[in-house]
Short mmCIF file of C-alpha atoms and ligand atoms in Angstrom, two decimals:
data_model
loop_
_atom_site.label_atom_id
_atom_site.label_comp_id
_atom_site.label_asym_id
_atom_site.label_seq_id
_atom_site.Cartn_x
_atom_site.Cartn_y
_atom_site.Cartn_z
CA MET A 183 0.00 0.00 0.00
CA THR A 184 1.17 3.50 -0.73
CA SER A 185 -0.01 6.74 0.70
CA ARG A 186 1.72 9.94 -0.23
CA THR A 187 0.95 13.54 -0.83
CA SER A 188 2.67 15.08 -3.80
CA PRO A 189 5.07 17.89 -2.99
CA THR A 190 3.51 19.98 -5.78
CA GLY A 191 0.52 20.77 -3.64
CA ILE A 192 -2.12 19.41 -5.99
CA GLY A 193 -3.26 17.44 -2.99
CA TRP A 194 -2.94 13.84 -4.10
CA ASN A 195 -3.55 11.57 -1.17
CA PHE A 196 -3.53 8.10 -2.64
CA ASP A 197 -3.97 4.87 -0.75
CA ASN A 198 -4.24 2.09 -3.30
CA THR A 199 -5.90 -0.92 -1.74
CA TYR A 200 -6.63 -2.63 -5.06
CA PHE A 201 -3.11 -4.07 -4.89
CA ASP A 202 -4.29 -6.16 -1.92
CA LEU A 203 -6.24 -8.29 -4.38
CA PRO A 204 -4.58 -11.15 -6.30
CA GLU A 205 -2.62 -9.98 -9.35
CA ALA A 206 -5.10 -11.58 -11.71
CA PHE A 207 -7.53 -8.76 -10.88
CA TYR A 208 -5.56 -6.00 -12.57
CA SER A 209 -2.71 -5.11 -14.92
CA THR A 210 -0.22 -2.40 -14.06
CA MET A 211 0.04 0.25 -16.73
CA THR A 212 2.57 2.73 -17.98
CA PRO A 213 1.19 6.05 -19.29
CA ASN A 214 0.03 6.24 -22.91
CA ALA A 215 0.82 9.86 -23.71
CA VAL A 216 -1.46 12.05 -25.82
CA PRO A 217 0.06 14.90 -27.88
CA SER A 218 -1.60 18.08 -26.62
CA PRO A 219 -4.09 17.71 -23.78
CA GLU A 220 -6.33 20.63 -22.90
CA ILE A 221 -8.95 20.91 -20.19
CA LYS A 222 -12.38 21.53 -21.72
CA LEU A 223 -14.62 21.06 -18.70
CA PHE A 224 -13.52 21.24 -15.10
CA ASN A 225 -15.50 20.52 -11.95
CA ALA A 226 -13.97 22.84 -9.32
CA ASN A 227 -16.49 21.85 -6.62
CA LEU A 228 -15.68 18.19 -7.02
CA ALA A 229 -11.93 18.91 -7.02
CA ARG A 230 -12.35 20.64 -3.67
CA GLU A 231 -14.47 17.80 -2.29
CA LEU A 232 -11.60 15.48 -3.17
CA GLY A 233 -9.11 17.66 -1.36
CA LEU A 234 -7.45 18.74 -4.60
CA ASN A 235 -6.24 22.24 -5.28
CA GLU A 236 -8.33 23.38 -8.23
CA SER A 237 -5.75 25.84 -9.60
CA GLU A 238 -2.78 23.49 -9.23
CA LEU A 239 -4.74 20.75 -10.93
CA GLN A 240 -5.17 22.99 -13.99
CA THR A 241 -1.45 23.71 -14.39
CA PRO A 242 0.53 21.70 -17.01
CA GLU A 243 1.58 19.30 -14.28
CA GLY A 244 -2.01 18.59 -13.23
CA ILE A 245 -3.19 18.39 -16.84
CA ASP A 246 -0.52 15.78 -17.56
CA VAL A 247 -2.00 13.60 -14.84
CA LEU A 248 -5.61 14.11 -15.96
CA ALA A 249 -4.55 13.21 -19.51
CA GLY A 250 -2.69 10.10 -18.37
CA ASN A 251 0.62 11.43 -19.70
CA ARG A 252 2.30 11.18 -16.34
CA MET A 253 1.39 9.36 -13.16
CA PRO A 254 1.83 11.29 -9.92
CA GLU A 255 3.76 9.86 -7.04
CA GLY A 256 1.75 7.26 -5.19
CA ALA A 257 -0.47 6.50 -8.20
CA ALA A 258 -1.81 3.00 -8.80
CA ALA A 259 -1.83 3.10 -12.62
CA ILE A 260 -3.76 -0.08 -13.23
CA ALA A 261 -6.43 -1.39 -15.56
CA GLN A 262 -8.96 -3.63 -13.82
CA ALA A 263 -10.00 -7.10 -14.93
CA TYR A 264 -13.67 -8.02 -15.08
CA ALA A 265 -16.18 -10.01 -17.06
CA GLY A 266 -19.77 -9.19 -17.95
CA HIS A 267 -22.98 -10.26 -19.60
CA GLN A 268 -23.30 -7.97 -22.60
CA PHE A 269 -26.88 -8.09 -23.92
CA GLY A 270 -27.20 -11.50 -22.25
CA THR A 271 -23.88 -13.03 -23.37
CA LEU A 272 -21.00 -13.54 -20.97
CA ASN A 273 -17.67 -12.10 -22.12
CA MET A 274 -14.25 -11.51 -20.61
CA LEU A 275 -13.82 -7.73 -20.58
CA GLY A 276 -11.71 -5.51 -18.31
CA ASP A 277 -10.82 -1.83 -18.64
CA GLY A 278 -10.12 -1.68 -22.36
CA ARG A 279 -9.75 2.07 -22.40
CA ALA A 280 -9.52 3.19 -18.81
CA LEU A 281 -6.82 3.61 -16.26
CA LEU A 282 -7.21 3.83 -12.50
CA VAL A 283 -4.91 6.62 -11.35
CA GLY A 284 -5.45 5.84 -7.70
CA GLU A 285 -7.73 5.82 -4.69
CA GLN A 286 -7.87 9.32 -3.29
CA LEU A 287 -8.59 9.69 0.43
CA ALA A 288 -10.70 12.83 0.55
CA PRO A 289 -11.22 15.30 3.39
CA ASP A 290 -14.62 13.67 4.08
CA ALA A 291 -12.58 10.56 5.04
CA LYS A 292 -14.05 8.65 2.11
CA ARG A 293 -12.12 6.82 -0.57
CA TYR A 294 -12.65 7.70 -4.24
CA ASP A 295 -11.30 6.06 -7.39
CA LEU A 296 -9.94 8.50 -9.92
CA GLN A 297 -10.19 6.87 -13.30
CA LEU A 298 -9.28 8.15 -16.76
CA LYS A 299 -11.63 6.98 -19.49
CA GLY A 300 -10.13 7.06 -22.97
CA SER A 301 -6.56 6.86 -21.72
CA GLY A 302 -5.22 4.37 -24.26
CA PRO A 303 -4.93 0.65 -24.87
CA THR A 304 -4.59 -1.89 -22.06
CA PRO A 305 -4.12 -5.66 -22.01
CA TYR A 306 -7.96 -5.84 -22.04
CA SER A 307 -8.51 -3.75 -25.17
CA ARG A 308 -9.34 -6.72 -27.44
CA GLY A 309 -8.48 -4.90 -30.63
CA GLY A 310 -10.03 -1.58 -29.58
CA ASP A 311 -7.89 1.55 -29.71
CA GLY A 312 -8.32 2.34 -26.00
CA ARG A 313 -9.38 5.86 -26.87
CA ALA A 314 -12.58 7.83 -26.48
CA VAL A 315 -14.21 10.52 -28.57
CA LEU A 316 -14.51 14.02 -27.07
CA GLY A 317 -18.28 14.42 -27.64
CA PRO A 318 -19.35 11.30 -25.71
CA MET A 319 -17.00 12.19 -22.82
CA ILE A 320 -18.66 15.62 -22.56
CA ARG A 321 -21.99 13.82 -22.68
CA GLU A 322 -21.01 11.57 -19.77
CA TYR A 323 -19.90 14.65 -17.83
CA ILE A 324 -23.24 16.40 -18.38
CA VAL A 325 -25.46 13.42 -17.61
CA SER A 326 -23.51 12.05 -14.63
CA GLU A 327 -23.39 15.47 -13.00
CA ALA A 328 -27.10 15.93 -13.73
CA MET A 329 -27.77 12.62 -11.98
CA HIS A 330 -25.78 13.84 -9.00
CA GLY A 331 -27.90 17.00 -8.98
CA LEU A 332 -31.00 14.80 -9.01
CA GLY A 333 -29.74 13.11 -5.85
CA ILE A 334 -29.17 9.77 -7.54
CA PRO A 335 -26.07 7.73 -6.57
CA THR A 336 -23.60 8.06 -9.44
CA SER A 337 -20.01 8.29 -10.55
CA ARG A 338 -18.95 11.93 -10.85
CA SER A 339 -17.03 13.83 -13.50
CA LEU A 340 -13.96 15.81 -12.55
CA ALA A 341 -12.81 16.97 -15.97
CA VAL A 342 -12.98 16.44 -19.71
CA LEU A 343 -9.87 16.95 -21.77
CA SER A 344 -9.29 17.03 -25.49
CA THR A 345 -6.21 15.07 -26.46
CA GLY A 346 -5.12 16.68 -29.73
CA GLU A 347 -5.47 13.30 -31.39
CA SER A 348 -7.79 12.17 -34.15
CA ILE A 349 -9.77 9.06 -33.35
CA ARG A 350 -10.92 6.81 -36.17
CA ARG A 351 -14.53 5.77 -35.84
CA VAL A 352 -16.85 5.86 -38.85
CA THR A 353 -15.22 9.21 -39.56
CA SER A 354 -12.25 10.88 -37.94
CA LEU A 355 -13.18 12.50 -34.62
CA GLU A 356 -11.49 14.53 -31.91
CA GLY A 357 -10.16 12.43 -29.03
CA GLY A 358 -11.20 13.05 -25.44
CA ILE A 359 -10.52 11.83 -21.92
CA LEU A 360 -12.93 11.88 -19.01
CA ALA A 361 -11.46 12.00 -15.51
CA ARG A 362 -14.16 10.35 -13.47
CA VAL A 363 -14.60 9.67 -9.81
CA ALA A 364 -16.48 6.81 -8.19
CA SER A 365 -16.53 5.26 -4.77
CA SER A 366 -15.05 2.25 -6.56
CA HIS A 367 -15.12 0.60 -9.96
CA LEU A 368 -16.00 -2.85 -8.62
CA ARG A 369 -18.73 -4.27 -10.81
CA PHE A 370 -21.05 -7.27 -10.82
CA GLY A 371 -18.68 -8.36 -13.59
CA THR A 372 -15.68 -8.26 -11.24
CA PHE A 373 -17.38 -11.06 -9.27
CA GLN A 374 -18.23 -12.92 -12.44
CA TYR A 375 -14.57 -12.71 -13.41
CA ALA A 376 -13.53 -14.06 -9.99
CA SER A 377 -16.08 -16.84 -10.10
CA PHE A 378 -15.50 -18.46 -13.46
CA GLY A 379 -12.37 -20.61 -13.61
CA ARG A 380 -10.54 -18.94 -10.75
CA PRO A 381 -9.75 -20.40 -7.30
CA LYS A 382 -12.50 -20.04 -4.70
CA GLU A 383 -10.05 -18.26 -2.38
CA GLU A 384 -9.81 -15.38 -4.85
CA LEU A 385 -13.58 -15.01 -4.86
CA GLU A 386 -13.50 -14.96 -1.07
CA GLN A 387 -10.78 -12.33 -1.11
CA LEU A 388 -12.84 -10.21 -3.47
CA VAL A 389 -15.90 -10.44 -1.20
CA ASP A 390 -13.79 -9.39 1.79
CA TYR A 391 -12.32 -6.52 -0.22
CA ALA A 392 -15.75 -5.31 -1.36
CA TRP A 393 -17.12 -5.73 2.14
CA ASN A 394 -14.43 -3.58 3.69
CA ARG A 395 -14.81 -0.98 1.02
CA HIS A 396 -18.59 -0.66 0.74
CA PHE A 397 -20.46 -2.57 3.40
CA GLN A 398 -18.85 -1.68 6.71
CA GLU A 399 -22.15 -0.36 7.97
CA ALA A 400 -24.28 -3.17 6.61
CA GLU A 401 -25.67 -5.91 8.75
CA GLU A 402 -23.42 -8.96 8.68
CA GLY A 403 -24.88 -12.44 9.05
CA GLU A 404 -23.10 -15.79 9.11
CA ILE A 405 -22.28 -15.81 5.40
CA ARG A 406 -20.60 -12.59 4.39
CA SER A 407 -21.20 -13.03 0.65
CA LEU A 408 -24.92 -13.42 1.35
CA SER A 409 -25.00 -10.33 3.56
CA MET A 410 -23.24 -8.41 0.81
CA PHE A 411 -25.72 -9.63 -1.77
CA ARG A 412 -28.71 -8.66 0.36
CA GLU A 413 -27.37 -5.16 0.80
CA LEU A 414 -26.67 -4.95 -2.92
CA MET A 415 -30.21 -6.00 -3.74
CA GLU A 416 -31.43 -3.13 -1.56
CA ARG A 417 -29.10 -0.63 -3.19
CA HIS A 418 -29.94 -1.64 -6.74
CA ALA A 419 -33.69 -1.92 -6.13
CA SER A 420 -33.52 1.59 -4.73
CA LEU A 421 -31.28 2.84 -7.55
CA VAL A 422 -33.44 1.60 -10.40
CA ALA A 423 -36.55 2.97 -8.65
CA LYS A 424 -34.86 6.38 -8.67
CA TRP A 425 -34.02 6.02 -12.38
CA GLN A 426 -37.66 5.18 -13.12
CA ALA A 427 -38.83 8.16 -11.09
CA VAL A 428 -36.92 10.64 -13.27
CA GLY A 429 -37.24 8.80 -16.60
CA PHE A 430 -33.56 7.93 -16.88
CA ILE A 431 -32.73 5.20 -19.37
CA HIS A 432 -29.25 3.77 -18.84
CA GLY A 433 -29.20 2.11 -22.24
CA VAL A 434 -26.57 -0.55 -21.61
CA MET A 435 -27.33 -2.36 -18.36
CA ASN A 436 -24.77 -5.09 -18.95
CA THR A 437 -23.46 -6.70 -15.76
CA ASP A 438 -20.07 -5.03 -16.24
CA ASN A 439 -21.85 -1.68 -15.98
CA MET A 440 -23.51 -2.43 -12.62
CA THR A 441 -21.53 -1.33 -9.59
CA ILE A 442 -20.99 -2.96 -6.21
CA SER A 443 -21.21 0.49 -4.61
CA GLY A 444 -24.76 0.94 -5.95
CA GLU A 445 -23.79 3.99 -8.00
CA THR A 446 -24.87 4.58 -11.57
CA ILE A 447 -21.88 4.18 -13.86
CA ASP A 448 -20.83 3.95 -17.52
CA TYR A 449 -22.88 6.59 -19.24
CA GLY A 450 -22.87 5.50 -22.86
CA PRO A 451 -26.08 5.57 -24.86
CA CYS A 452 -28.11 6.78 -21.87
CA ALA A 453 -30.88 9.37 -22.28
CA PHE A 454 -33.93 10.74 -20.50
CA MET A 455 -37.42 9.90 -21.63
CA ASP A 456 -39.64 12.75 -22.78
CA SER A 457 -43.16 11.35 -23.52
CA TYR A 458 -44.08 8.65 -21.09
CA ASP A 459 -43.87 5.26 -22.77
CA PRO A 460 -42.38 2.19 -21.08
CA ALA A 461 -41.14 0.93 -24.46
CA THR A 462 -38.82 3.92 -24.89
CA VAL A 463 -35.33 3.00 -26.13
CA PHE A 464 -32.78 5.46 -27.50
CA SER A 465 -29.72 3.30 -28.05
CA SER A 466 -29.23 2.37 -31.69
CA ILE A 467 -27.62 -0.95 -30.76
CA ASP A 468 -30.48 -2.03 -28.49
CA THR A 469 -32.57 -3.30 -31.38
CA GLN A 470 -34.61 -5.72 -29.25
CA GLY A 471 -35.43 -3.12 -26.59
CA ARG A 472 -33.77 -5.26 -23.91
CA TYR A 473 -32.86 -2.12 -21.96
CA ALA A 474 -36.06 -0.14 -22.62
CA TYR A 475 -37.29 2.16 -19.83
CA GLY A 476 -40.00 -0.26 -18.71
CA ASN A 477 -37.60 -3.23 -18.64
CA GLN A 478 -35.00 -1.66 -16.39
CA PRO A 479 -36.33 -3.03 -13.06
CA GLN A 480 -36.61 -6.55 -14.46
CA ILE A 481 -33.09 -6.30 -15.93
CA THR A 482 -31.78 -5.19 -12.54
CA GLY A 483 -33.28 -8.41 -11.18
CA TRP A 484 -31.69 -10.42 -13.98
CA ASN A 485 -28.31 -8.82 -13.29
CA LEU A 486 -28.64 -9.53 -9.56
CA ALA A 487 -29.36 -13.17 -10.43
CA ARG A 488 -26.10 -13.29 -12.42
CA LEU A 489 -24.31 -11.77 -9.45
CA ILE A 490 -25.64 -14.28 -6.94
CA GLU A 491 -24.79 -17.08 -9.38
CA SER A 492 -21.20 -15.96 -9.24
CA LEU A 493 -21.34 -16.16 -5.43
CA LEU A 494 -22.74 -19.72 -5.33
CA PRO A 495 -19.42 -21.34 -4.33
CA LEU A 496 -19.47 -19.24 -1.16
CA LEU A 497 -23.13 -19.67 -0.23
CA HIS A 498 -22.98 -23.37 0.66
CA GLU A 499 -20.57 -26.27 0.24
CA ASN A 500 -23.32 -28.20 -1.47
CA GLN A 501 -24.06 -26.38 -4.71
CA GLU A 502 -27.63 -27.60 -4.91
CA GLN A 503 -28.29 -26.07 -1.53
CA ALA A 504 -26.43 -22.95 -2.58
CA LEU A 505 -28.81 -22.66 -5.53
CA GLU A 506 -31.79 -23.00 -3.19
CA ILE A 507 -30.41 -20.17 -1.06
CA ALA A 508 -29.95 -18.05 -4.17
CA LYS A 509 -33.49 -18.70 -5.37
CA GLY A 510 -34.82 -17.81 -1.94
CA GLU A 511 -33.04 -14.46 -2.20
CA MET A 512 -34.14 -13.68 -5.73
CA VAL A 513 -37.88 -13.99 -5.01
CA ARG A 514 -37.51 -10.96 -2.75
CA PHE A 515 -36.47 -8.66 -5.56
CA ALA A 516 -39.81 -7.89 -7.22
CA PRO A 517 -41.66 -6.86 -4.03
CA LEU A 518 -38.60 -4.97 -2.79
CA TYR A 519 -38.37 -2.98 -6.01
CA GLU A 520 -42.09 -2.29 -5.96
CA ALA A 521 -41.81 -0.89 -2.43
CA TYR A 522 -38.95 1.44 -3.44
CA TRP A 523 -40.78 2.50 -6.59
CA LEU A 524 -43.97 3.24 -4.68
CA GLU A 525 -41.98 5.31 -2.21
CA GLU A 526 -40.60 7.41 -5.08
CA MET A 527 -43.94 7.74 -6.85
CA ARG A 528 -45.87 8.66 -3.72
CA LYS A 529 -43.51 11.57 -3.17
CA LYS A 530 -44.03 12.66 -6.77
CA ILE A 531 -47.74 13.12 -6.12
CA GLY A 532 -47.29 14.61 -2.67
CA LEU A 533 -48.26 11.63 -0.53
CA PHE A 534 -46.75 11.21 2.90
CA ASN A 535 -48.60 8.16 4.13
CA GLU A 536 -49.52 4.87 2.51
CA GLU A 537 -52.87 3.61 1.34
CA GLU A 538 -53.61 0.30 -0.34
CA SER A 539 -55.06 2.02 -3.40
CA ASP A 540 -52.01 4.24 -4.08
CA MET A 541 -50.64 1.78 -6.64
CA GLU A 542 -53.86 2.05 -8.61
CA LEU A 543 -53.90 5.85 -8.39
CA ILE A 544 -50.36 6.05 -9.75
CA ALA A 545 -51.00 3.41 -12.42
CA GLU A 546 -54.01 5.39 -13.64
CA LEU A 547 -51.95 8.55 -13.90
CA LEU A 548 -49.28 6.75 -15.89
CA SER A 549 -51.73 5.06 -18.19
CA GLY A 550 -53.35 8.42 -18.94
CA MET A 551 -49.93 9.91 -19.65
CA LYS A 552 -49.15 7.07 -22.01
CA ALA A 553 -52.46 7.32 -23.85
CA PHE A 554 -51.97 11.06 -24.42
CA GLY A 555 -48.21 10.87 -25.03
CA ALA A 556 -47.72 13.32 -22.14
CA ASP A 557 -44.24 14.47 -21.23
CA PHE A 558 -43.10 12.59 -18.11
CA THR A 559 -41.11 15.35 -16.41
CA ASN A 560 -43.45 18.16 -17.35
CA THR A 561 -46.54 16.33 -16.17
CA PHE A 562 -45.14 16.08 -12.64
CA ARG A 563 -43.83 19.61 -13.00
CA ALA A 564 -47.34 20.82 -13.87
CA LEU A 565 -48.86 18.92 -10.94
CA THR A 566 -46.25 20.48 -8.65
CA LEU A 567 -46.81 24.02 -9.92
CA GLN A 568 -50.56 23.47 -10.15
CA GLU A 569 -50.41 24.57 -13.75
CA ASN A 570 -52.28 23.36 -16.78
CA THR A 571 -49.50 23.08 -19.34
CA GLU A 572 -49.88 19.55 -20.64
CA PRO A 573 -52.59 19.22 -23.33
CA TRP A 574 -54.01 16.06 -21.79
CA GLN A 575 -54.79 17.93 -18.56
CA SER A 576 -57.86 19.28 -20.36
CA SER A 577 -59.22 15.79 -20.93
CA GLY A 578 -62.07 14.24 -18.96
CA GLU A 579 -59.77 11.33 -18.03
CA PHE A 580 -57.30 13.65 -16.38
CA GLN A 581 -59.97 15.61 -14.55
CA ALA A 582 -61.48 12.41 -13.16
CA TRP A 583 -58.03 11.34 -12.00
CA GLN A 584 -57.37 14.74 -10.47
CA ALA A 585 -60.56 14.50 -8.42
CA ARG A 586 -59.45 11.12 -7.02
CA TRP A 587 -56.01 12.53 -6.32
CA GLN A 588 -57.47 15.54 -4.53
CA ALA A 589 -59.63 13.27 -2.37
CA ARG A 590 -56.53 11.23 -1.54
CA LEU A 591 -54.57 14.38 -0.58
CA ASP A 592 -57.48 15.45 1.63
CA ARG A 593 -57.32 12.14 3.48
CA GLN A 594 -53.76 12.72 4.76
CA GLU A 595 -52.83 14.81 7.76
CA GLN A 596 -50.40 17.10 5.96
CA THR A 597 -51.56 20.34 4.44
CA GLU A 598 -51.75 21.09 0.73
CA ALA A 599 -48.70 23.34 1.11
CA GLN A 600 -46.70 20.51 2.64
CA ALA A 601 -47.73 18.21 -0.20
CA VAL A 602 -46.64 20.79 -2.77
CA GLU A 603 -43.31 21.20 -0.99
CA LEU A 604 -42.72 17.44 -1.06
CA MET A 605 -43.50 17.44 -4.78
CA ARG A 606 -41.09 20.30 -5.41
CA GLN A 607 -38.34 18.31 -3.76
CA SER A 608 -39.21 15.17 -5.70
CA ASN A 609 -40.09 16.38 -9.20
CA PRO A 610 -37.24 18.03 -11.08
CA ALA A 611 -38.05 21.25 -12.89
CA ILE A 612 -35.65 20.16 -15.62
CA ILE A 613 -33.77 17.11 -16.84
CA PRO A 614 -30.98 16.96 -19.45
CA ARG A 615 -33.26 16.94 -22.48
CA ASN A 616 -31.81 15.07 -25.43
CA HIS A 617 -31.96 17.98 -27.86
CA GLN A 618 -30.40 20.32 -25.29
CA VAL A 619 -27.55 17.91 -24.70
CA GLU A 620 -27.01 17.51 -28.45
CA HIS A 621 -27.11 21.26 -28.97
CA ALA A 622 -24.50 21.76 -26.23
CA LEU A 623 -22.29 19.03 -27.70
CA GLU A 624 -22.47 20.49 -31.19
CA ALA A 625 -21.45 23.94 -29.98
CA ALA A 626 -18.56 22.46 -27.99
CA VAL A 627 -17.22 19.94 -30.48
CA ASN A 628 -17.95 21.73 -33.78
CA ASP A 629 -17.38 25.35 -32.76
CA GLY A 630 -15.22 25.05 -29.65
CA ASP A 631 -17.92 27.01 -27.79
CA TYR A 632 -18.27 25.60 -24.28
CA SER A 633 -20.60 28.31 -23.00
CA VAL A 634 -23.68 26.25 -23.96
CA VAL A 635 -22.45 23.18 -22.02
CA ASN A 636 -21.48 25.29 -19.03
CA ALA A 637 -24.88 27.01 -18.92
CA LEU A 638 -26.66 23.65 -19.20
CA ASN A 639 -24.53 22.16 -16.42
CA ALA A 640 -25.22 25.17 -14.21
CA ALA A 641 -28.98 24.83 -14.74
CA LEU A 642 -28.83 21.09 -14.00
CA ALA A 643 -26.77 21.46 -10.82
CA ASP A 644 -29.95 21.96 -8.79
CA PRO A 645 -32.84 20.60 -10.84
CA PHE A 646 -35.26 21.24 -7.97
CA ALA A 647 -34.61 24.97 -7.87
CA TYR A 648 -37.50 25.89 -10.20
CA SER A 649 -35.50 28.98 -11.11
CA GLU A 650 -36.10 31.48 -13.88
CA GLN A 651 -32.87 30.43 -15.57
CA GLN A 652 -34.20 26.87 -15.88
CA LEU A 653 -37.21 27.87 -17.98
CA ALA A 654 -35.12 27.72 -21.15
CA TYR A 655 -34.60 23.99 -20.62
CA VAL A 656 -38.16 22.91 -19.91
CA MET A 657 -39.61 22.12 -23.32
CA PRO A 658 -39.11 18.74 -24.97
CA ASP A 659 -38.04 18.55 -28.59
CA ASP A 660 -40.83 17.82 -31.04
CA LYS A 661 -38.48 15.46 -32.90
CA GLU A 662 -37.91 13.23 -29.86
CA HIS A 663 -39.22 10.06 -31.49
CA THR A 664 -36.36 10.11 -33.98
CA TYR A 665 -33.66 10.63 -31.35
CA GLN A 666 -31.01 7.92 -31.21
CA THR A 667 -27.92 7.55 -29.07
CA LEU A 668 -24.90 5.76 -30.41
CA CYS A 669 -22.69 3.37 -28.53
CA GLY A 670 -19.67 4.07 -30.77
CA THR A 671 -18.01 6.27 -28.22
P1 LIG B 863 -18.84 -0.38 -22.37
O1 LIG B 863 -19.81 -0.70 -23.44
O2 LIG B 863 -18.35 1.03 -22.34
O3 LIG B 863 -19.27 -0.87 -21.03
O4 LIG B 863 -17.52 -1.21 -22.73
C1 LIG B 863 -17.51 -2.62 -22.81
C2 LIG B 863 -16.09 -3.11 -22.93
O5 LIG B 863 -15.49 -2.62 -24.14
C3 LIG B 863 -15.16 -2.66 -21.82
O6 LIG B 863 -14.26 -3.71 -21.57
C4 LIG B 863 -14.47 -1.46 -22.43
O7 LIG B 863 -13.24 -1.20 -21.80
C5 LIG B 863 -14.30 -1.92 -23.86
N1 LIG B 863 -14.12 -0.82 -24.81
C6 LIG B 863 -15.04 0.09 -25.18
N2 LIG B 863 -14.52 0.96 -26.08
C7 LIG B 863 -13.23 0.60 -26.27
C8 LIG B 863 -12.15 1.10 -27.06
N3 LIG B 863 -12.27 2.17 -27.86
N4 LIG B 863 -10.96 0.46 -26.98
C9 LIG B 863 -10.80 -0.62 -26.19
N5 LIG B 863 -11.76 -1.13 -25.42
C10 LIG B 863 -12.98 -0.54 -25.45
MG1 LIG B 864 -18.53 -0.55 -19.27
#
């Protein structure tokens, strides 16, 4: 283990515990230099939260680290090994274009991975170039920071750099690097990697490592791997309920993109839904709609099943009994998710207490929204502001629903004002609309104008502000149905 602070005063305070794992879990890396790195987006607040000096970090010395040109003293410089089910098929993966700089111990006494995405080839690149395109890295910055603003557990974005390199995709594009921060990069796929064809002791070591890193406060039963799994089921049921509540579509919920921390990670073809429709898919490679909005909870369950499968050797000596234990755990997922989802949805319509018929009330609202193609965010926004902005609010269906809703509000102790306040805290005034994100990316990448991205990020920093400045970001694009996100990042 190493723990040093650089004499430069940037504030590096690395303590790299990943080296405690068996060597098969990572590959040490030497820097892959890029010709002329430049900072394009910089998250000064996050730098400070990490205990880093924001000005020093933006000097040539700091830029060299963020670009992966030079590793600071005490850095880990590794690529991590993992596997993953990609669209249902298990593959050996690993960081093919990412480098873990190190684990930064921050002033809040928490440990954060600093990872560079797009930092060059690694032993896990499988023929890929190890690089990333600038536009998609800016996109990940915008959306991950927006998720943070929405109060949803997520990896964060510290900076985006251009590299001065051309990246060959379908055409030639400008290269980019994202410096991202997460409470770790352990994935469901890390456990799958440890489970298939590796000694059981390594799997045990990985569980202990994950436990120490993420589950110190969780309840520990007799079987640690089972306790970890139970806590993970809670975290992911809660996480996907939060995604559903804001209309976030991850787009590529492969098991390598699901974290052990319970944070959202790997923003590729993700996008927010405008009109409410459970079948909504934006990713051009998701031709079957496997990761459609409405499928996300079920896919979380499927991914958790793959995770517990990888833990079977630790659940019981007898594998048949281990499988019985696993099945017994998995049946809990659907009701658990439903409880988290109801909790989110009740808040969205201002309900403090629980009534049996709430599910029906919410389902009726959603089915009306679907029938009228109502905008998801703006419907809850209109309910919050007690405005009549959505066309379907003039319909008889909506008015009948509203009467039932009003009666339900009247049956709780809290006042109308308290209900409205709860809704304000639960229903974002804005989300990163697809056309706004595209517009910001075009200005940045085509014209080198970052003012549009910066203004968008500023508006999204507190999506519950309901500020004047946010009004410009409220309207959906009328061309939403044709919007597609690409995975070729
Ligand atoms: P993702 O779809 O981003 O989760 O990536 C799936 C796998 O492909 C991971 O192992 C990535 O590291 C790898 N990968 C994605 N893009 C590249 C690239 N340009 N070069 C090398 N590996 C890549
Ligand atoms: Mg990934």
